[in-house]
Amino acid sequence: MKKLLHLWLKGPRIAARLSGEQIKNMTSDMVYLKKYVCSEFVRVPNSFKEVDKWKATEFRLFLLFLSPVLLYKYLPSTYMKHLLVFHCVIRILCHPQDYKKKNEYAKKLLLYFVQCYSDLYGTENMIYTVHNLIHSSDDAKQFGPLDSFSAFPFENHLHSLKKILRKHEKPLQQIDRRIIERNAASKLKIWPNAVKYPIPVSQNNNKIPFQCSESYDILQMRYFKLSCSKVADSFCFLQNNKIVKIRHIGLQNGTPVIIGQEYINYSSYTLYPCDSRHINVFVIDDDLTELKYFPISEISKKAVVLPWNGKERFCAFPLLHSDILEGI
């Protein structure tokens, strides 16, 4: 992803090279999208001028979620379709089930992506890492979904290690002592055997329908949270693959429920190499049902819903690894 961004922003004169005005407008669009990026993403890129300073997690967010809704206005159609092949492959190989079920299809897409890369960007830009993408499907088949053996946790942990340093001298010795101290302290804590999720958080005084006894802002799952007060966290998939915009979170007979509206119209993102609905990526509009209530058992996973092609159309993506079977 980093190489592609460099080619679009600073590369040689190719059809996909963006002008200064386009880069400025694209940055404005990305800043606008930030309020729709859910809280599970700790880092959100701010500017394409700082692309050299982006962390790996920012490139991941851009590839898997932002690029389909951000770049379609700026890249020529051929280049956009080529990028979406890469996007589609990585979504498949990161998915906890699809990396097995659709592995052969992902491999074919990878071969196509690499073969077309040199035609679009020139053989001089066919670097080793691009060629190595061909083996990603085999790696996933052997080791599991890409996120299960990626280096993202190490990048995030480096920041934690830097914070525990007290001076510049002897950093390794300092880190070793702090880790020993933390391990010793953690043994003294009494941890509960299990925390029962979901947990309603931040009670409010809102009046809500369907005879719910209490109202909350947040429903905390084990690996993600849903919210009715923050737009970015207010979407989820149901078990039937319908998407709900959450309006209220409450208790009914002591059990958490969500109250919201289902989206009615679902279509495919036409530039995808396949029907995007096959990987649970949908284009939706602002047409919603009346308010309904849903027990937690009907929720499947969290959804990331981003504005696309006008204020009344959106792209909806499943948040990877947010399946409720993992989250309770």
Tab-separated table of C-alpha atoms in Angstrom:
chain	number	residue	atom	x	y	z
A	1	MET	CA	0.000	0.000	0.000
A	2	LYS	CA	2.835	2.372	0.825
A	3	LYS	CA	4.436	1.850	-2.589
A	4	LEU	CA	1.159	2.540	-4.397
A	5	LEU	CA	0.582	5.739	-2.437
A	6	HIS	CA	4.095	6.931	-3.288
A	7	LEU	CA	3.469	6.274	-6.982
A	8	TRP	CA	0.184	8.209	-6.933
A	9	LEU	CA	1.538	11.117	-4.886
A	10	LYS	CA	5.206	11.443	-5.865
A	11	GLY	CA	5.904	8.912	-8.597
A	12	PRO	CA	6.773	9.203	-12.304
A	13	ARG	CA	4.363	10.596	-14.874
A	14	ILE	CA	1.751	7.866	-15.097
A	15	ALA	CA	-1.997	8.160	-15.644
A	16	ALA	CA	-2.605	7.671	-11.915
A	17	ARG	CA	-0.202	10.425	-10.781
A	18	LEU	CA	-2.263	12.923	-8.781
A	19	SER	CA	-1.936	16.688	-9.070
A	20	GLY	CA	-1.323	18.961	-6.105
A	21	GLU	CA	-4.948	20.122	-6.220
A	22	GLN	CA	-6.214	16.529	-6.227
A	23	ILE	CA	-4.004	15.643	-3.255
A	24	LYS	CA	-5.296	18.682	-1.365
A	25	ASN	CA	-8.926	17.724	-2.058
A	26	MET	CA	-8.275	14.091	-1.182
A	27	THR	CA	-6.769	15.146	2.155
A	28	SER	CA	-9.894	17.207	2.887
A	29	ASP	CA	-12.058	14.184	2.077
A	30	MET	CA	-9.996	11.987	4.397
A	31	VAL	CA	-10.279	14.492	7.257
A	32	TYR	CA	-14.058	14.469	6.743
A	33	LEU	CA	-14.109	10.654	6.945
A	34	LYS	CA	-12.312	10.633	10.311
A	35	LYS	CA	-15.523	11.122	12.287
A	36	TYR	CA	-16.900	7.938	10.694
A	37	VAL	CA	-13.884	5.800	11.657
A	38	CYS	CA	-14.829	3.669	14.657
A	39	SER	CA	-12.980	3.746	17.968
A	40	GLU	CA	-11.252	0.377	17.420
A	41	PHE	CA	-8.786	2.228	15.162
A	42	VAL	CA	-6.339	4.021	17.444
A	43	ARG	CA	-4.547	5.874	14.643
A	44	VAL	CA	-6.226	7.574	11.680
A	45	PRO	CA	-4.071	9.245	8.983
A	46	ASN	CA	-4.329	13.046	8.861
A	47	SER	CA	-2.619	14.098	5.658
A	48	PHE	CA	-1.124	12.601	2.516
A	49	LYS	CA	1.790	15.013	2.906
A	50	GLU	CA	2.817	12.964	5.952
A	51	VAL	CA	2.485	9.577	4.258
A	52	ASP	CA	6.164	8.803	4.991
A	53	LYS	CA	5.346	9.043	8.709
A	54	TRP	CA	2.272	6.805	8.602
A	55	LYS	CA	2.364	3.734	10.812
A	56	ALA	CA	1.573	0.277	9.441
A	57	THR	CA	-1.837	0.347	11.154
A	58	GLU	CA	-2.693	3.521	9.211
A	59	PHE	CA	-1.825	1.861	5.896
A	60	ARG	CA	-3.991	-1.107	6.932
A	61	LEU	CA	-6.940	1.165	7.737
A	62	PHE	CA	-6.489	2.981	4.436
A	63	LEU	CA	-6.345	-0.205	2.351
A	64	LEU	CA	-9.169	-2.146	4.006
A	65	PHE	CA	-11.657	0.663	4.639
A	66	LEU	CA	-10.836	4.160	3.366
A	67	SER	CA	-9.460	3.540	-0.128
A	68	PRO	CA	-12.705	2.327	-1.808
A	69	VAL	CA	-14.664	5.408	-0.698
A	70	LEU	CA	-11.828	7.928	-1.019
A	71	LEU	CA	-9.978	7.172	-4.247
A	72	TYR	CA	-12.788	6.527	-6.740
A	73	LYS	CA	-13.012	10.276	-7.516
A	74	TYR	CA	-9.292	10.646	-8.160
A	75	LEU	CA	-7.867	7.471	-9.743
A	76	PRO	CA	-8.614	6.507	-13.355
A	77	SER	CA	-11.069	3.606	-13.555
A	78	THR	CA	-8.428	1.054	-14.623
A	79	TYR	CA	-6.191	1.913	-11.676
A	80	MET	CA	-9.127	1.954	-9.269
A	81	LYS	CA	-10.233	-1.514	-10.365
A	82	HIS	CA	-6.658	-2.735	-9.978
A	83	LEU	CA	-6.456	-1.343	-6.432
A	84	LEU	CA	-9.769	-2.959	-5.498
A	85	VAL	CA	-8.371	-6.339	-6.541
A	86	PHE	CA	-5.669	-5.871	-3.895
A	87	HIS	CA	-8.217	-4.559	-1.378
A	88	CYS	CA	-10.514	-7.539	-2.007
A	89	VAL	CA	-7.676	-10.067	-1.632
A	90	ILE	CA	-6.469	-8.657	1.681
A	91	ARG	CA	-10.021	-8.556	3.068
A	92	ILE	CA	-10.439	-12.223	2.141
A	93	LEU	CA	-7.103	-13.272	3.640
A	94	CYS	CA	-7.732	-11.317	6.867
A	95	HIS	CA	-11.198	-12.814	7.351
A	96	PRO	CA	-11.341	-15.610	9.982
A	97	GLN	CA	-13.363	-17.904	7.668
A	98	ASP	CA	-12.860	-16.611	4.121
A	99	TYR	CA	-9.076	-17.067	4.218
A	100	LYS	CA	-9.814	-20.807	3.903
A	101	LYS	CA	-13.058	-20.835	1.926
A	102	LYS	CA	-11.918	-18.344	-0.722
A	103	ASN	CA	-8.185	-19.053	-0.667
A	104	GLU	CA	-7.935	-20.296	-4.251
A	105	TYR	CA	-9.892	-17.315	-5.528
A	106	ALA	CA	-7.605	-14.985	-3.556
A	107	LYS	CA	-4.566	-16.628	-5.149
A	108	LYS	CA	-5.943	-16.021	-8.654
A	109	LEU	CA	-6.615	-12.385	-7.794
A	110	LEU	CA	-3.066	-11.966	-6.461
A	111	LEU	CA	-1.586	-13.343	-9.670
A	112	TYR	CA	-3.779	-10.985	-11.690
A	113	PHE	CA	-2.817	-8.009	-9.501
A	114	VAL	CA	0.923	-8.645	-9.862
A	115	GLN	CA	0.696	-9.309	-13.618
A	116	CYS	CA	-1.192	-6.049	-14.220
A	117	TYR	CA	1.053	-4.071	-11.871
A	118	SER	CA	3.969	-3.811	-14.298
A	119	ASP	CA	1.640	-2.796	-17.165
A	120	LEU	CA	0.125	0.027	-15.118
A	121	TYR	CA	3.129	1.247	-13.138
A	122	GLY	CA	6.104	0.069	-15.212
A	123	THR	CA	8.560	-2.787	-14.710
A	124	GLU	CA	10.979	-0.409	-12.969
A	125	ASN	CA	8.481	-0.159	-10.095
A	126	MET	CA	7.985	-3.925	-9.813
A	127	ILE	CA	9.777	-4.213	-6.469
A	128	TYR	CA	10.447	-7.449	-4.595
A	129	THR	CA	7.610	-6.961	-2.093
A	130	VAL	CA	5.066	-6.662	-4.921
A	131	HIS	CA	6.221	-9.962	-6.415
A	132	ASN	CA	6.103	-11.569	-2.953
A	133	LEU	CA	2.374	-10.862	-2.691
A	134	ILE	CA	1.804	-13.945	-4.846
A	135	HIS	CA	2.656	-16.132	-1.841
A	136	SER	CA	0.292	-14.411	0.613
A	137	SER	CA	-2.560	-16.863	0.001
A	138	ASP	CA	-0.230	-19.821	0.634
A	139	ASP	CA	0.993	-18.176	3.842
A	140	ALA	CA	-2.595	-17.691	5.010
A	141	LYS	CA	-3.440	-21.305	4.199
A	142	GLN	CA	-0.483	-22.479	6.299
A	143	PHE	CA	-0.552	-20.025	9.224
A	144	GLY	CA	-4.116	-18.656	9.360
A	145	PRO	CA	-5.626	-15.231	8.564
A	146	LEU	CA	-3.033	-12.535	7.925
A	147	ASP	CA	-3.758	-10.662	11.150
A	148	SER	CA	-2.914	-13.760	13.199
A	149	PHE	CA	0.769	-13.589	12.214
A	150	SER	CA	1.256	-9.934	11.261
A	151	ALA	CA	3.708	-7.587	12.989
A	152	PHE	CA	1.098	-4.954	13.929
A	153	PRO	CA	1.139	-5.829	17.668
A	154	PHE	CA	4.898	-5.270	17.762
A	155	GLU	CA	4.582	-1.819	16.192
A	156	ASN	CA	2.014	-0.813	18.812
A	157	HIS	CA	4.054	-2.312	21.650
A	158	LEU	CA	7.140	-0.317	20.676
A	159	HIS	CA	5.339	2.842	21.803
A	160	SER	CA	4.632	1.223	25.194
A	161	LEU	CA	8.286	0.296	25.595
A	162	LYS	CA	9.404	3.853	24.835
A	163	LYS	CA	7.052	5.243	27.478
A	164	ILE	CA	8.581	3.202	30.302
A	165	LEU	CA	12.091	4.557	29.682
A	166	ARG	CA	13.145	7.060	32.362
A	167	LYS	CA	16.419	8.232	30.824
A	168	HIS	CA	18.528	7.766	27.702
A	169	GLU	CA	21.176	5.568	29.315
A	170	LYS	CA	20.966	1.754	29.222
A	171	PRO	CA	17.517	1.417	27.597
A	172	LEU	CA	17.566	-2.412	27.418
A	173	GLN	CA	18.324	-2.766	31.114
A	174	GLN	CA	15.548	-0.294	31.974
A	175	ILE	CA	12.993	-2.140	29.854
A	176	ASP	CA	14.013	-5.475	31.374
A	177	ARG	CA	13.542	-4.152	34.927
A	178	ARG	CA	10.166	-2.551	34.132
A	179	ILE	CA	8.872	-5.787	32.580
A	180	ILE	CA	9.994	-7.788	35.621
A	181	GLU	CA	8.251	-5.265	37.906
A	182	ARG	CA	5.023	-5.449	35.905
A	183	ASN	CA	5.019	-9.239	35.870
A	184	ALA	CA	5.549	-9.332	39.629
A	185	ALA	CA	2.745	-6.809	40.200
A	186	SER	CA	0.297	-8.677	37.957
A	187	LYS	CA	0.699	-11.838	40.041
A	188	LEU	CA	-0.584	-9.949	43.084
A	189	LYS	CA	-3.819	-8.947	41.366
A	190	ILE	CA	-6.913	-11.064	41.765
A	191	TRP	CA	-8.408	-11.408	38.307
A	192	PRO	CA	-12.049	-12.459	37.882
A	193	ASN	CA	-12.433	-15.873	36.265
A	194	ALA	CA	-14.487	-14.367	33.470
A	195	VAL	CA	-16.045	-11.036	32.634
A	196	LYS	CA	-19.525	-11.490	31.239
A	197	TYR	CA	-20.103	-9.499	28.080
A	198	PRO	CA	-21.870	-7.456	26.836
A	199	ILE	CA	-21.629	-4.705	29.465
A	200	PRO	CA	-23.868	-1.596	29.242
A	201	VAL	CA	-21.773	1.500	30.014
A	202	SER	CA	-22.501	5.181	30.703
A	203	GLN	CA	-26.131	5.264	31.802
A	204	ASN	CA	-28.193	8.266	30.676
A	205	ASN	CA	-31.670	9.670	31.328
A	206	ASN	CA	-33.034	9.225	27.814
A	207	LYS	CA	-36.536	7.839	27.433
A	208	ILE	CA	-36.518	4.842	25.106
A	209	PRO	CA	-39.321	2.731	23.602
A	210	PHE	CA	-40.208	-0.965	23.844
A	211	GLN	CA	-40.593	-0.839	27.641
A	212	CYS	CA	-36.847	-0.759	28.261
A	213	SER	CA	-36.054	-0.021	31.890
A	214	GLU	CA	-32.707	1.773	31.541
A	215	SER	CA	-30.844	3.679	28.826
A	216	TYR	CA	-27.105	3.631	28.091
A	217	ASP	CA	-24.691	5.271	25.656
A	218	ILE	CA	-22.364	2.295	25.114
A	219	LEU	CA	-22.571	-1.489	24.887
A	220	GLN	CA	-19.113	-2.920	25.500
A	221	MET	CA	-18.333	-6.286	23.901
A	222	ARG	CA	-15.120	-8.191	24.504
A	223	TYR	CA	-13.312	-6.947	21.383
A	224	PHE	CA	-15.384	-3.967	20.240
A	225	LYS	CA	-18.009	-1.524	21.403
A	226	LEU	CA	-21.305	-0.247	20.076
A	227	SER	CA	-22.626	3.214	20.842
A	228	CYS	CA	-25.748	5.275	20.221
A	229	SER	CA	-23.998	8.565	21.020
A	230	LYS	CA	-21.031	8.341	18.604
A	231	VAL	CA	-21.938	7.933	14.951
A	232	ALA	CA	-18.811	5.924	14.058
A	233	ASP	CA	-19.670	3.213	16.607
A	234	SER	CA	-23.398	3.070	15.912
A	235	PHE	CA	-23.578	0.394	13.202
A	236	CYS	CA	-23.712	-3.393	13.331
A	237	PHE	CA	-24.521	-6.391	11.156
A	238	LEU	CA	-27.303	-8.787	12.118
A	239	GLN	CA	-27.114	-12.554	11.690
A	240	ASN	CA	-29.150	-12.170	8.463
A	241	ASN	CA	-26.531	-9.710	7.085
A	242	LYS	CA	-28.840	-6.710	7.460
A	243	ILE	CA	-27.199	-3.543	8.800
A	244	VAL	CA	-28.641	-1.593	11.725
A	245	LYS	CA	-28.092	2.022	12.729
A	246	ILE	CA	-28.273	2.025	16.536
A	247	ARG	CA	-30.456	4.729	18.100
A	248	HIS	CA	-30.734	3.472	21.691
A	249	ILE	CA	-29.126	0.920	24.006
A	250	GLY	CA	-31.218	-0.339	26.884
A	251	LEU	CA	-32.167	-3.166	29.212
A	252	GLN	CA	-35.239	-5.307	28.749
A	253	ASN	CA	-35.947	-7.681	31.637
A	254	GLY	CA	-32.374	-7.099	32.769
A	255	THR	CA	-30.894	-8.124	29.394
A	256	PRO	CA	-29.118	-5.631	27.070
A	257	VAL	CA	-30.873	-4.859	23.784
A	258	ILE	CA	-30.252	-2.395	20.982
A	259	ILE	CA	-32.956	-0.279	19.382
A	260	GLY	CA	-32.352	0.942	15.865
A	261	GLN	CA	-33.335	1.068	12.219
A	262	GLU	CA	-32.440	-1.439	9.516
A	263	TYR	CA	-31.129	-0.254	6.167
A	264	ILE	CA	-33.491	-1.341	3.398
A	265	ASN	CA	-31.545	-1.183	0.105
A	266	TYR	CA	-28.294	-3.074	-0.507
A	267	SER	CA	-26.233	-3.171	-3.694
A	268	SER	CA	-22.754	-4.160	-4.820
A	269	TYR	CA	-19.769	-1.857	-5.305
A	270	THR	CA	-19.560	-2.173	-9.078
A	271	LEU	CA	-15.776	-1.757	-9.469
A	272	TYR	CA	-14.961	-4.807	-7.319
A	273	PRO	CA	-13.497	-7.850	-9.114
A	274	CYS	CA	-16.426	-9.875	-7.707
A	275	ASP	CA	-19.874	-9.095	-6.350
A	276	SER	CA	-18.788	-7.170	-3.245
A	277	ARG	CA	-21.768	-8.568	-1.341
A	278	HIS	CA	-20.025	-11.961	-1.359
A	279	ILE	CA	-17.470	-10.523	1.083
A	280	ASN	CA	-20.123	-8.547	2.991
A	281	VAL	CA	-19.252	-5.158	1.496
A	282	PHE	CA	-22.423	-3.260	0.620
A	283	VAL	CA	-23.459	0.045	-0.884
A	284	ILE	CA	-26.457	1.359	1.073
A	285	ASP	CA	-28.568	4.502	1.018
A	286	ASP	CA	-30.439	6.552	3.604
A	287	ASP	CA	-33.664	4.523	3.355
A	288	LEU	CA	-34.351	3.061	6.824
A	289	THR	CA	-37.124	1.068	8.505
A	290	GLU	CA	-39.063	2.192	11.559
A	291	LEU	CA	-37.448	1.681	14.967
A	292	LYS	CA	-37.077	-1.958	16.015
A	293	TYR	CA	-35.457	-3.630	18.980
A	294	PHE	CA	-32.913	-6.428	18.645
A	295	PRO	CA	-31.643	-8.829	21.314
A	296	ILE	CA	-27.881	-9.340	21.414
A	297	SER	CA	-28.290	-12.821	19.922
A	298	GLU	CA	-29.319	-11.214	16.606
A	299	ILE	CA	-26.105	-9.154	16.298
A	300	SER	CA	-23.414	-10.695	14.111
A	301	LYS	CA	-20.532	-8.197	14.025
A	302	LYS	CA	-19.684	-4.508	14.053
A	303	ALA	CA	-20.019	-2.496	10.842
A	304	VAL	CA	-17.895	0.361	9.525
A	305	VAL	CA	-20.161	2.662	7.490
A	306	LEU	CA	-18.491	5.428	5.462
A	307	PRO	CA	-20.044	8.113	3.211
A	308	TRP	CA	-19.570	7.306	-0.473
A	309	ASN	CA	-20.514	9.067	-3.687
A	310	GLY	CA	-22.699	11.709	-2.068
A	311	LYS	CA	-24.129	12.313	1.380
A	312	GLU	CA	-27.021	9.873	0.926
A	313	ARG	CA	-24.963	6.820	-0.085
A	314	PHE	CA	-22.611	4.793	2.069
A	315	CYS	CA	-20.212	1.870	1.882
A	316	ALA	CA	-20.591	-0.657	4.693
A	317	PHE	CA	-17.743	-2.989	5.669
A	318	PRO	CA	-17.640	-5.622	8.408
A	319	LEU	CA	-15.055	-4.833	11.062
A	320	LEU	CA	-12.711	-7.796	10.750
A	321	HIS	CA	-12.438	-10.049	13.822
A	322	SER	CA	-15.502	-8.485	15.453
A	323	ASP	CA	-17.750	-11.531	15.175
A	324	ILE	CA	-19.985	-11.661	18.227
A	325	LEU	CA	-19.149	-15.338	18.763
A	326	GLU	CA	-15.635	-14.136	19.577
A	327	GLY	CA	-16.875	-11.052	21.412
A	328	ILE	CA	-19.094	-12.510	24.155
